[in-house]
Amino acid sequence: MQEKLLAKNLLDYSKTIAKPLFESVAYPWEVFEKLADFIIEIGSTLPEDEYEKRGENIWVHKTAEIAPTAYLNGPLIIGEGTEVRHCAFIRGTAIVGKGCVVGNSTELKGSILFDRVQCPHYNYIGDSILGYMSHTGAGVITSNLKSDKSIVTVAFEGSKLDTNRKKFGAIIGDMTEVGCNSVLNPGTVIGRNTNVYPLSMVRGYVASNSIYKSRGEVCKKNIRHI
């Protein structure tokens, strides 16, 4: 196994209601096959004094703010204190954690947003996982389907890892920032605490604690210890 690509090395499971789901897999994209069934199973156990059921297999925490123009489709769980803004389009098979922002005209499907994730402006998040406190700038796209419709692979240190999936966007590690109008190509995996420059086209694996300036120009962050 490629250790750097393992879910446990990219994501803090304690920051999502989907912790049991991630504990059942090795690589993070393996959760997608189980996601819909997991949402339905756990949704039915959520306390009725905290969550409101808003249609078939849709559970929304009573403290969440949902704009009247937002579209919600199940299976879906939206967590405590989350804000879903005007004209957001959540197509279903999604978990949105606590304290998240799903912004205006943002489209979300087949994805998991860990707690305190922000996708605030004109984003497409498809078949992707966004780790704790990650943020996507305006116009960021996770492209989830190759133009030739072939199986998505993850480019990693000179080799390619087959994901056995035709649809897979990106894994964004905890506390990672993706700059405005960047495109994350299918099979992109970005490690924890990394910054991606605006207008970037990203493919394959980007290491944790990095600054991605352009393809072939990635430098390590200067981490300060206080």
PDB file of C-alpha atoms in Angstrom:
ATOM      1  CA  MET A   1       0.000   0.000   0.000  1.00  0.00           C
ATOM      2  CA  GLN A   2       1.028   3.608  -0.603  1.00  0.00           C
ATOM      3  CA  GLU A   3       1.185   4.937   2.963  1.00  0.00           C
ATOM      4  CA  LYS A   4       0.897   8.611   2.047  1.00  0.00           C
ATOM      5  CA  LEU A   5      -2.383   7.969   0.239  1.00  0.00           C
ATOM      6  CA  LEU A   6      -4.072   6.140   3.105  1.00  0.00           C
ATOM      7  CA  ALA A   7      -7.143   7.852   4.493  1.00  0.00           C
ATOM      8  CA  LYS A   8      -5.721   7.914   8.028  1.00  0.00           C
ATOM      9  CA  ASN A   9      -2.739   9.958   6.818  1.00  0.00           C
ATOM     10  CA  LEU A  10      -4.872  12.588   5.081  1.00  0.00           C
ATOM     11  CA  LEU A  11      -7.944  13.015   7.278  1.00  0.00           C
ATOM     12  CA  ASP A  12      -8.879  13.327  10.950  1.00  0.00           C
ATOM     13  CA  TYR A  13     -11.781  10.905  11.336  1.00  0.00           C
ATOM     14  CA  SER A  14     -12.854  12.503  14.627  1.00  0.00           C
ATOM     15  CA  LYS A  15     -14.045  15.536  12.623  1.00  0.00           C
ATOM     16  CA  THR A  16     -16.842  13.794  10.738  1.00  0.00           C
ATOM     17  CA  ILE A  17     -19.986  11.844  11.481  1.00  0.00           C
ATOM     18  CA  ALA A  18     -18.663   9.393   8.864  1.00  0.00           C
ATOM     19  CA  LYS A  19     -15.844   8.169  11.140  1.00  0.00           C
ATOM     20  CA  PRO A  20     -17.067   4.507  11.107  1.00  0.00           C
ATOM     21  CA  LEU A  21     -17.139   4.595   7.320  1.00  0.00           C
ATOM     22  CA  PHE A  22     -13.524   5.735   7.025  1.00  0.00           C
ATOM     23  CA  GLU A  23     -12.396   3.207   9.614  1.00  0.00           C
ATOM     24  CA  SER A  24     -13.689   0.468   7.312  1.00  0.00           C
ATOM     25  CA  VAL A  25     -11.427   1.362   4.343  1.00  0.00           C
ATOM     26  CA  ALA A  26      -7.756   1.890   3.541  1.00  0.00           C
ATOM     27  CA  TYR A  27      -7.797   4.461   0.728  1.00  0.00           C
ATOM     28  CA  PRO A  28     -10.280   7.351   1.095  1.00  0.00           C
ATOM     29  CA  TRP A  29     -11.950   6.932  -2.296  1.00  0.00           C
ATOM     30  CA  GLU A  30     -13.108   3.458  -1.220  1.00  0.00           C
ATOM     31  CA  VAL A  31     -15.863   5.066   0.874  1.00  0.00           C
ATOM     32  CA  PHE A  32     -17.789   6.205  -2.196  1.00  0.00           C
ATOM     33  CA  GLU A  33     -19.231   2.748  -2.900  1.00  0.00           C
ATOM     34  CA  LYS A  34     -20.626   2.600   0.647  1.00  0.00           C
ATOM     35  CA  LEU A  35     -21.667   6.221   1.084  1.00  0.00           C
ATOM     36  CA  ALA A  36     -25.361   6.135   0.148  1.00  0.00           C
ATOM     37  CA  ASP A  37     -26.129   3.110   2.323  1.00  0.00           C
ATOM     38  CA  PHE A  38     -24.150   4.600   5.213  1.00  0.00           C
ATOM     39  CA  ILE A  39     -26.101   7.878   5.105  1.00  0.00           C
ATOM     40  CA  ILE A  40     -29.433   6.067   5.142  1.00  0.00           C
ATOM     41  CA  GLU A  41     -28.333   3.781   7.973  1.00  0.00           C
ATOM     42  CA  ILE A  42     -26.924   6.471  10.244  1.00  0.00           C
ATOM     43  CA  GLY A  43     -29.578   9.013   9.321  1.00  0.00           C
ATOM     44  CA  SER A  44     -32.310   6.829  10.748  1.00  0.00           C
ATOM     45  CA  THR A  45     -30.505   6.845  14.115  1.00  0.00           C
ATOM     46  CA  LEU A  46     -30.070  10.617  14.420  1.00  0.00           C
ATOM     47  CA  PRO A  47     -31.993  12.147  17.374  1.00  0.00           C
ATOM     48  CA  GLU A  48     -35.291  13.706  16.334  1.00  0.00           C
ATOM     49  CA  ASP A  49     -34.897  16.524  18.838  1.00  0.00           C
ATOM     50  CA  GLU A  50     -31.748  17.645  16.975  1.00  0.00           C
ATOM     51  CA  TYR A  51     -32.395  16.741  13.340  1.00  0.00           C
ATOM     52  CA  GLU A  52     -35.337  17.542  11.091  1.00  0.00           C
ATOM     53  CA  LYS A  53     -36.257  15.082   8.341  1.00  0.00           C
ATOM     54  CA  ARG A  54     -36.903  17.076   5.176  1.00  0.00           C
ATOM     55  CA  GLY A  55     -38.040  14.490   2.699  1.00  0.00           C
ATOM     56  CA  GLU A  56     -36.839  11.027   1.796  1.00  0.00           C
ATOM     57  CA  ASN A  57     -33.461  10.295   3.404  1.00  0.00           C
ATOM     58  CA  ILE A  58     -32.677  13.959   4.123  1.00  0.00           C
ATOM     59  CA  TRP A  59     -31.659  14.905   7.669  1.00  0.00           C
ATOM     60  CA  VAL A  60     -30.860  18.534   8.521  1.00  0.00           C
ATOM     61  CA  HIS A  61     -29.699  19.713  11.934  1.00  0.00           C
ATOM     62  CA  LYS A  62     -32.151  22.210  13.405  1.00  0.00           C
ATOM     63  CA  THR A  63     -29.398  24.806  13.875  1.00  0.00           C
ATOM     64  CA  ALA A  64     -28.377  24.698  10.193  1.00  0.00           C
ATOM     65  CA  GLU A  65     -29.337  27.691   8.047  1.00  0.00           C
ATOM     66  CA  ILE A  66     -30.758  26.633   4.696  1.00  0.00           C
ATOM     67  CA  ALA A  67     -31.556  29.350   2.163  1.00  0.00           C
ATOM     68  CA  PRO A  68     -35.059  29.079   0.684  1.00  0.00           C
ATOM     69  CA  THR A  69     -33.596  28.877  -2.823  1.00  0.00           C
ATOM     70  CA  ALA A  70     -31.209  26.004  -1.992  1.00  0.00           C
ATOM     71  CA  TYR A  71     -31.986  22.561  -3.418  1.00  0.00           C
ATOM     72  CA  LEU A  72     -31.536  19.479  -1.231  1.00  0.00           C
ATOM     73  CA  ASN A  73     -31.733  15.916  -2.489  1.00  0.00           C
ATOM     74  CA  GLY A  74     -31.108  12.717  -0.551  1.00  0.00           C
ATOM     75  CA  PRO A  75     -29.520  10.714   0.776  1.00  0.00           C
ATOM     76  CA  LEU A  76     -28.103  13.667   2.681  1.00  0.00           C
ATOM     77  CA  ILE A  77     -27.033  14.702   6.176  1.00  0.00           C
ATOM     78  CA  ILE A  78     -26.340  18.343   7.047  1.00  0.00           C
ATOM     79  CA  GLY A  79     -24.696  18.990  10.399  1.00  0.00           C
ATOM     80  CA  GLU A  80     -24.969  21.447  13.251  1.00  0.00           C
ATOM     81  CA  GLY A  81     -24.450  25.138  12.548  1.00  0.00           C
ATOM     82  CA  THR A  82     -23.878  24.696   8.821  1.00  0.00           C
ATOM     83  CA  GLU A  83     -24.920  27.359   6.315  1.00  0.00           C
ATOM     84  CA  VAL A  84     -26.270  26.439   2.886  1.00  0.00           C
ATOM     85  CA  ARG A  85     -26.552  29.644   0.893  1.00  0.00           C
ATOM     86  CA  HIS A  86     -28.775  30.852  -1.936  1.00  0.00           C
ATOM     87  CA  CYS A  87     -29.010  28.675  -5.034  1.00  0.00           C
ATOM     88  CA  ALA A  88     -26.745  25.965  -3.647  1.00  0.00           C
ATOM     89  CA  PHE A  89     -27.489  22.654  -5.406  1.00  0.00           C
ATOM     90  CA  ILE A  90     -26.917  19.537  -3.299  1.00  0.00           C
ATOM     91  CA  ARG A  91     -27.707  16.640  -5.609  1.00  0.00           C
ATOM     92  CA  GLY A  92     -27.499  13.942  -2.952  1.00  0.00           C
ATOM     93  CA  THR A  93     -25.356  11.137  -1.555  1.00  0.00           C
ATOM     94  CA  ALA A  94     -23.575  13.729   0.551  1.00  0.00           C
ATOM     95  CA  ILE A  95     -22.550  14.424   4.126  1.00  0.00           C
ATOM     96  CA  VAL A  96     -21.988  18.045   5.117  1.00  0.00           C
ATOM     97  CA  GLY A  97     -20.398  18.325   8.560  1.00  0.00           C
ATOM     98  CA  LYS A  98     -20.701  20.760  11.445  1.00  0.00           C
ATOM     99  CA  GLY A  99     -20.016  24.445  10.884  1.00  0.00           C
ATOM    100  CA  CYS A 100     -19.630  24.170   7.119  1.00  0.00           C
ATOM    101  CA  VAL A 101     -20.463  26.652   4.374  1.00  0.00           C
ATOM    102  CA  VAL A 102     -21.946  25.527   1.062  1.00  0.00           C
ATOM    103  CA  GLY A 103     -22.042  28.765  -0.876  1.00  0.00           C
ATOM    104  CA  ASN A 104     -24.157  30.397  -3.521  1.00  0.00           C
ATOM    105  CA  SER A 105     -24.388  28.439  -6.756  1.00  0.00           C
ATOM    106  CA  THR A 106     -22.159  25.685  -5.366  1.00  0.00           C
ATOM    107  CA  GLU A 107     -23.003  22.191  -6.624  1.00  0.00           C
ATOM    108  CA  LEU A 108     -22.289  19.194  -4.412  1.00  0.00           C
ATOM    109  CA  LYS A 109     -22.805  15.473  -5.064  1.00  0.00           C
ATOM    110  CA  GLY A 110     -21.418  12.138  -3.970  1.00  0.00           C
ATOM    111  CA  SER A 111     -19.119  13.830  -1.469  1.00  0.00           C
ATOM    112  CA  ILE A 112     -18.190  14.219   2.193  1.00  0.00           C
ATOM    113  CA  LEU A 113     -17.387  17.560   3.777  1.00  0.00           C
ATOM    114  CA  PHE A 114     -15.717  17.167   7.154  1.00  0.00           C
ATOM    115  CA  ASP A 115     -16.514  19.665   9.924  1.00  0.00           C
ATOM    116  CA  ARG A 116     -15.800  23.360   9.278  1.00  0.00           C
ATOM    117  CA  VAL A 117     -15.227  22.989   5.533  1.00  0.00           C
ATOM    118  CA  GLN A 118     -15.974  26.020   3.376  1.00  0.00           C
ATOM    119  CA  CYS A 119     -17.002  25.893  -0.295  1.00  0.00           C
ATOM    120  CA  PRO A 120     -18.410  29.400  -0.376  1.00  0.00           C
ATOM    121  CA  HIS A 121     -18.621  30.596  -3.990  1.00  0.00           C
ATOM    122  CA  TYR A 122     -19.427  28.928  -7.322  1.00  0.00           C
ATOM    123  CA  ASN A 123     -17.755  25.597  -6.599  1.00  0.00           C
ATOM    124  CA  TYR A 124     -18.357  22.156  -8.072  1.00  0.00           C
ATOM    125  CA  ILE A 125     -17.578  19.388  -5.596  1.00  0.00           C
ATOM    126  CA  GLY A 126     -18.225  15.976  -7.161  1.00  0.00           C
ATOM    127  CA  ASP A 127     -17.261  12.537  -5.814  1.00  0.00           C
ATOM    128  CA  SER A 128     -14.758  14.187  -3.498  1.00  0.00           C
ATOM    129  CA  ILE A 129     -13.744  14.363   0.167  1.00  0.00           C
ATOM    130  CA  LEU A 130     -12.803  17.629   1.840  1.00  0.00           C
ATOM    131  CA  GLY A 131     -10.975  17.284   5.151  1.00  0.00           C
ATOM    132  CA  TYR A 132     -11.405  19.222   8.370  1.00  0.00           C
ATOM    133  CA  MET A 133     -11.186  23.039   7.974  1.00  0.00           C
ATOM    134  CA  SER A 134     -10.281  22.812   4.290  1.00  0.00           C
ATOM    135  CA  HIS A 135     -11.349  25.678   2.045  1.00  0.00           C
ATOM    136  CA  THR A 136     -11.956  26.113  -1.668  1.00  0.00           C
ATOM    137  CA  GLY A 137     -11.715  29.575  -3.164  1.00  0.00           C
ATOM    138  CA  ALA A 138     -14.257  31.007  -5.589  1.00  0.00           C
ATOM    139  CA  GLY A 139     -14.674  28.955  -8.742  1.00  0.00           C
ATOM    140  CA  VAL A 140     -12.720  25.882  -7.618  1.00  0.00           C
ATOM    141  CA  ILE A 141     -13.762  22.749  -9.521  1.00  0.00           C
ATOM    142  CA  THR A 142     -13.172  19.119  -8.622  1.00  0.00           C
ATOM    143  CA  SER A 143     -13.385  17.453 -12.018  1.00  0.00           C
ATOM    144  CA  ASN A 144     -14.657  13.922 -11.417  1.00  0.00           C
ATOM    145  CA  LEU A 145     -14.808  12.283 -14.851  1.00  0.00           C
ATOM    146  CA  LYS A 146     -12.059  11.802 -17.435  1.00  0.00           C
ATOM    147  CA  SER A 147     -12.823  12.919 -20.978  1.00  0.00           C
ATOM    148  CA  ASP A 148     -12.471   9.353 -22.276  1.00  0.00           C
ATOM    149  CA  LYS A 149     -14.637   7.974 -19.397  1.00  0.00           C
ATOM    150  CA  SER A 150     -11.883   5.553 -18.388  1.00  0.00           C
ATOM    151  CA  ILE A 151     -11.044   4.419 -14.854  1.00  0.00           C
ATOM    152  CA  VAL A 152      -9.505   7.167 -12.723  1.00  0.00           C
ATOM    153  CA  THR A 153      -5.953   6.587 -11.505  1.00  0.00           C
ATOM    154  CA  VAL A 154      -3.900   8.470  -8.915  1.00  0.00           C
ATOM    155  CA  ALA A 155      -0.441   9.501 -10.117  1.00  0.00           C
ATOM    156  CA  PHE A 156       1.949   8.934  -7.228  1.00  0.00           C
ATOM    157  CA  GLU A 157       5.754   9.097  -7.261  1.00  0.00           C
ATOM    158  CA  GLY A 158       6.172   7.879 -10.822  1.00  0.00           C
ATOM    159  CA  SER A 159       3.474   5.206 -10.736  1.00  0.00           C
ATOM    160  CA  LYS A 160      -0.300   5.101 -11.144  1.00  0.00           C
ATOM    161  CA  LEU A 161      -2.695   3.618  -8.619  1.00  0.00           C
ATOM    162  CA  ASP A 162      -5.939   2.267 -10.065  1.00  0.00           C
ATOM    163  CA  THR A 163      -9.023   3.384  -8.089  1.00  0.00           C
ATOM    164  CA  ASN A 164     -11.516   1.135  -9.936  1.00  0.00           C
ATOM    165  CA  ARG A 165     -13.804   4.154 -10.269  1.00  0.00           C
ATOM    166  CA  LYS A 166     -14.943   6.069 -13.348  1.00  0.00           C
ATOM    167  CA  LYS A 167     -16.050   8.991 -11.167  1.00  0.00           C
ATOM    168  CA  PHE A 168     -13.639  10.315  -8.579  1.00  0.00           C
ATOM    169  CA  GLY A 169     -12.765  13.970  -8.110  1.00  0.00           C
ATOM    170  CA  ALA A 170     -10.351  14.892  -5.328  1.00  0.00           C
ATOM    171  CA  ILE A 171      -9.269  14.211  -1.788  1.00  0.00           C
ATOM    172  CA  ILE A 172      -8.369  17.452  -0.003  1.00  0.00           C
ATOM    173  CA  GLY A 173      -6.546  16.923   3.283  1.00  0.00           C
ATOM    174  CA  ASP A 174      -7.275  18.653   6.572  1.00  0.00           C
ATOM    175  CA  MET A 175      -6.594  22.413   6.758  1.00  0.00           C
ATOM    176  CA  THR A 176      -5.728  22.726   3.083  1.00  0.00           C
ATOM    177  CA  GLU A 177      -6.453  25.861   1.052  1.00  0.00           C
ATOM    178  CA  VAL A 178      -7.215  25.698  -2.670  1.00  0.00           C
ATOM    179  CA  GLY A 179      -6.941  29.044  -4.472  1.00  0.00           C
ATOM    180  CA  CYS A 180      -9.618  30.644  -6.637  1.00  0.00           C
ATOM    181  CA  ASN A 181     -10.460  29.223 -10.067  1.00  0.00           C
ATOM    182  CA  SER A 182      -8.263  26.167  -9.651  1.00  0.00           C
ATOM    183  CA  VAL A 183      -9.197  22.858 -11.276  1.00  0.00           C
ATOM    184  CA  LEU A 184      -8.455  19.603  -9.488  1.00  0.00           C
ATOM    185  CA  ASN A 185      -8.350  16.908 -12.163  1.00  0.00           C
ATOM    186  CA  PRO A 186      -9.832  13.429 -11.562  1.00  0.00           C
ATOM    187  CA  GLY A 187      -7.790  11.479  -9.034  1.00  0.00           C
ATOM    188  CA  THR A 188      -6.149  14.466  -7.326  1.00  0.00           C
ATOM    189  CA  VAL A 189      -5.005  13.853  -3.738  1.00  0.00           C
ATOM    190  CA  ILE A 190      -3.741  16.812  -1.711  1.00  0.00           C
ATOM    191  CA  GLY A 191      -2.146  16.251   1.693  1.00  0.00           C
ATOM    192  CA  ARG A 192      -2.804  18.065   4.943  1.00  0.00           C
ATOM    193  CA  ASN A 193      -1.933  21.718   5.575  1.00  0.00           C
ATOM    194  CA  THR A 194      -1.147  22.531   1.950  1.00  0.00           C
ATOM    195  CA  ASN A 195      -1.757  25.685  -0.091  1.00  0.00           C
ATOM    196  CA  VAL A 196      -2.626  25.623  -3.791  1.00  0.00           C
ATOM    197  CA  TYR A 197      -2.076  28.850  -5.732  1.00  0.00           C
ATOM    198  CA  PRO A 198      -5.047  30.411  -7.577  1.00  0.00           C
ATOM    199  CA  LEU A 199      -5.564  29.396 -11.212  1.00  0.00           C
ATOM    200  CA  SER A 200      -3.778  26.089 -10.704  1.00  0.00           C
ATOM    201  CA  MET A 201      -4.401  22.894 -12.658  1.00  0.00           C
ATOM    202  CA  VAL A 202      -3.635  20.059 -10.253  1.00  0.00           C
ATOM    203  CA  ARG A 203      -3.232  16.368 -11.048  1.00  0.00           C
ATOM    204  CA  GLY A 204      -2.029  13.434  -8.954  1.00  0.00           C
ATOM    205  CA  TYR A 205      -0.588  13.603  -5.451  1.00  0.00           C
ATOM    206  CA  VAL A 206       0.519  16.796  -3.697  1.00  0.00           C
ATOM    207  CA  ALA A 207       2.385  16.234  -0.437  1.00  0.00           C
ATOM    208  CA  SER A 208       1.298  17.510   2.952  1.00  0.00           C
ATOM    209  CA  ASN A 209       2.764  20.791   4.231  1.00  0.00           C
ATOM    210  CA  SER A 210       3.433  22.025   0.684  1.00  0.00           C
ATOM    211  CA  ILE A 211       2.838  25.084  -1.450  1.00  0.00           C
ATOM    212  CA  TYR A 212       1.669  24.188  -4.956  1.00  0.00           C
ATOM    213  CA  LYS A 213       2.632  27.029  -7.309  1.00  0.00           C
ATOM    214  CA  SER A 214       2.329  25.219 -10.616  1.00  0.00           C
ATOM    215  CA  ARG A 215       2.942  21.789 -12.068  1.00  0.00           C
ATOM    216  CA  GLY A 216       6.557  20.943 -11.327  1.00  0.00           C
ATOM    217  CA  GLU A 217       6.897  23.814  -8.861  1.00  0.00           C
ATOM    218  CA  VAL A 218       5.923  22.578  -5.419  1.00  0.00           C
ATOM    219  CA  CYS A 219       7.849  23.630  -2.339  1.00  0.00           C
ATOM    220  CA  LYS A 220       7.717  22.639   1.309  1.00  0.00           C
ATOM    221  CA  LYS A 221       6.192  24.994   3.831  1.00  0.00           C
ATOM    222  CA  ASN A 222       8.354  26.539   6.499  1.00  0.00           C
ATOM    223  CA  ILE A 223       6.608  25.133   9.562  1.00  0.00           C
ATOM    224  CA  ARG A 224       7.112  27.163  12.693  1.00  0.00           C
ATOM    225  CA  HIS A 225       7.020  25.476  16.073  1.00  0.00           C
ATOM    226  CA  ILE A 226       5.929  27.746  18.898  1.00  0.00           C
TER     227      ILE A 226
END
